[in-house]
PDB file of C-alpha atoms in Angstrom:
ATOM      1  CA  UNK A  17     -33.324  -3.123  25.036  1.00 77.00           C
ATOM      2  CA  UNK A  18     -29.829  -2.629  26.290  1.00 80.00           C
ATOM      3  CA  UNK A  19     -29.053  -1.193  22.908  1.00 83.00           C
ATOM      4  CA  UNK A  20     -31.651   1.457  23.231  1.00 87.00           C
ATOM      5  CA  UNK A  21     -30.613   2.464  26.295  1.00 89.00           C
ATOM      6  CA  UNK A  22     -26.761   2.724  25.560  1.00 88.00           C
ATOM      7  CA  UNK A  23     -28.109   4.643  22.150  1.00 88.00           C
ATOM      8  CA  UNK A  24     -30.426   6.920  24.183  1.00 89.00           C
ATOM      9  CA  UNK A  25     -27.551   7.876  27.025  1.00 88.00           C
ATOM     10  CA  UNK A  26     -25.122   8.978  24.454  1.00 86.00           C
ATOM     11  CA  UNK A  27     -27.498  10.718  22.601  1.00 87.00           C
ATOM     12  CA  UNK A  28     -28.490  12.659  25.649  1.00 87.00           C
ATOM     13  CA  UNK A  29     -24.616  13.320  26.630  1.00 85.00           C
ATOM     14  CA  UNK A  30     -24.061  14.600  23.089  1.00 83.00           C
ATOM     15  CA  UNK A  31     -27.269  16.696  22.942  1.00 83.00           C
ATOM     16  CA  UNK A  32     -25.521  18.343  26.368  1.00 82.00           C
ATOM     17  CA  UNK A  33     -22.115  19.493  25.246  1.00 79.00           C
ATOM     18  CA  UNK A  34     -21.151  22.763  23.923  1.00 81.00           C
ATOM     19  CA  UNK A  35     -21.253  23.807  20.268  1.00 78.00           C
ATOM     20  CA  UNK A  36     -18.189  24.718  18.924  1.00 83.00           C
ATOM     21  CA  UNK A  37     -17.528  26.910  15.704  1.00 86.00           C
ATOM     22  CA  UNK A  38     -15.637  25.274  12.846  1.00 83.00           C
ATOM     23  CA  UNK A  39     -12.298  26.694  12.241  1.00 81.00           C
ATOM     24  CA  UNK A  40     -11.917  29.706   9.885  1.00 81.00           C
ATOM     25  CA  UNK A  41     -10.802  28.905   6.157  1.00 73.00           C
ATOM     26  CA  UNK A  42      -7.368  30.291   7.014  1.00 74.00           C
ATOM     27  CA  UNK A  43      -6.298  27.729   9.659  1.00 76.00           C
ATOM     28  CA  UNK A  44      -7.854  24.514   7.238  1.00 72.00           C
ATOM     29  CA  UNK A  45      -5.066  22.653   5.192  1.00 73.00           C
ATOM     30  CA  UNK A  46      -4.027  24.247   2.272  1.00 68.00           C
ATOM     31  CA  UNK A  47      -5.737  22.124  -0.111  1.00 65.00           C
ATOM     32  CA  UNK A  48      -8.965  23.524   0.582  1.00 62.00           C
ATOM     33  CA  UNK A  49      -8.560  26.666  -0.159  1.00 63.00           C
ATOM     34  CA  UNK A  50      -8.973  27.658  -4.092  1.00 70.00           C
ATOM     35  CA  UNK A  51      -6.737  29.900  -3.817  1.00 72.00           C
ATOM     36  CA  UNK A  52      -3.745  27.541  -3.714  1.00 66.00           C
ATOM     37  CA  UNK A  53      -2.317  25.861  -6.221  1.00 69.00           C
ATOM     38  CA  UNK A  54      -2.065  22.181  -6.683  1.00 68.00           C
ATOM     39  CA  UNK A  55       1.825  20.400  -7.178  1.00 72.00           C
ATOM     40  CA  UNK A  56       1.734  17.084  -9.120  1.00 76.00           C
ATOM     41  CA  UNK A  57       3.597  14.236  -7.520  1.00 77.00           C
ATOM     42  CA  UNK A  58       6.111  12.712 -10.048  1.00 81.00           C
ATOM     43  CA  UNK A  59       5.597   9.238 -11.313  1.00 80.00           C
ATOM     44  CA  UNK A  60       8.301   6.991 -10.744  1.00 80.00           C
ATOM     45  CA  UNK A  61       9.630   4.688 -13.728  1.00 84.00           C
ATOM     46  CA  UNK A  62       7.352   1.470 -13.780  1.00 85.00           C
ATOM     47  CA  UNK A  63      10.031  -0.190 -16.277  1.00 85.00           C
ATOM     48  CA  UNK A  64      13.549   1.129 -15.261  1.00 85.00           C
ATOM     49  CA  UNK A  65      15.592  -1.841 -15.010  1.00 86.00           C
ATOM     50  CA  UNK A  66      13.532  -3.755 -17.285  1.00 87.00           C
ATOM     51  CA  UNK A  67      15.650  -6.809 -18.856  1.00 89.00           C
ATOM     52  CA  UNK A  68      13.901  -8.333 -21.457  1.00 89.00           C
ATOM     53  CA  UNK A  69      14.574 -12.053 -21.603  1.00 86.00           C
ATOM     54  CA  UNK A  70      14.055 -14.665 -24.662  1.00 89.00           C
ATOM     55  CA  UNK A  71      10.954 -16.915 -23.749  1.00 86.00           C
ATOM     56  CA  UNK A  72      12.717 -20.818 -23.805  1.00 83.00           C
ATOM     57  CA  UNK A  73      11.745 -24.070 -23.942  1.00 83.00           C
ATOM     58  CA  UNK A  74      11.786 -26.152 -20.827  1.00 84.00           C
ATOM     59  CA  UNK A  75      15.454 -27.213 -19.747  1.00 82.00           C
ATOM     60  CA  UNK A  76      16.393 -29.811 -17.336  1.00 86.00           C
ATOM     61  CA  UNK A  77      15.381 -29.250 -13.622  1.00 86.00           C
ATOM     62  CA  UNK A  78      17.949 -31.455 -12.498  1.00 88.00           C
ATOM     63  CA  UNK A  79      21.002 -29.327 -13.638  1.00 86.00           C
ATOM     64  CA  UNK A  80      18.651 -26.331 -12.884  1.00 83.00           C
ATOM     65  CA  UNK A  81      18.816 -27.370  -9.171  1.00 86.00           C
ATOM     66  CA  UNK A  82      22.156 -28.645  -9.333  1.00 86.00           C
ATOM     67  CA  UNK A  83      23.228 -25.347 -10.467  1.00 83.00           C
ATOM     68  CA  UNK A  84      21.827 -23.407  -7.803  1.00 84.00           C
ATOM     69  CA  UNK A  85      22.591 -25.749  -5.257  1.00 83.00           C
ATOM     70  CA  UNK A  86      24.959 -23.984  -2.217  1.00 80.00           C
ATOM     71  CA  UNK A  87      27.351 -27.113  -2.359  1.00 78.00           C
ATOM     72  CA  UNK A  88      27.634 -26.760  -6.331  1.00 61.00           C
ATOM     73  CA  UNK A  89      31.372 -26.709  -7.433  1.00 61.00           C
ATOM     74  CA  UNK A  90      30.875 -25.990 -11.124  1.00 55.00           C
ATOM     75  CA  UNK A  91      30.995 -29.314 -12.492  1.00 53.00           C
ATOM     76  CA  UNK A  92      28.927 -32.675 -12.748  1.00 51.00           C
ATOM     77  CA  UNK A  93      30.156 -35.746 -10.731  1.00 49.00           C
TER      78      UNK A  93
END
């Protein structure tokens, strides 16, 4: 019931404003008038930089890891 009555009082405050005109076609964007012509964003390159890397086996995590470790010194212990 609340509903109806929130509905019914906007309804009523709407149905009491003024009516305004919609804008004339010279003040709406550009792109809705035919008249104008359309510009064509450019398309970046999807694959500049593109490396393309031999597919391997799998290696050895350890020396993976031990390799990219922050304490590595560039040699096995």
């Amino acid at each position: 019931m609340r509903n109806y009555i929130v509905l019914g009082v906007s309804i009523a405050l709407a149905a009491c404003g003024t009516v305004t005109e919609p804008p004339a076609p010279t003040q709406l964007a550009p792109a809705a008038t035919p008249e104008t012509a359309l510009r064509h964003a450019s398309t970046p390159a999807l694959l500049a930089g593109y490396v393309a890397r031999p597919v391997k086996g799998p290696a050895s995590w350890q020396e993976l890891n031990e390799r990219q470790s922050p304490d590595h010194k560039g040699g096995s212990e």
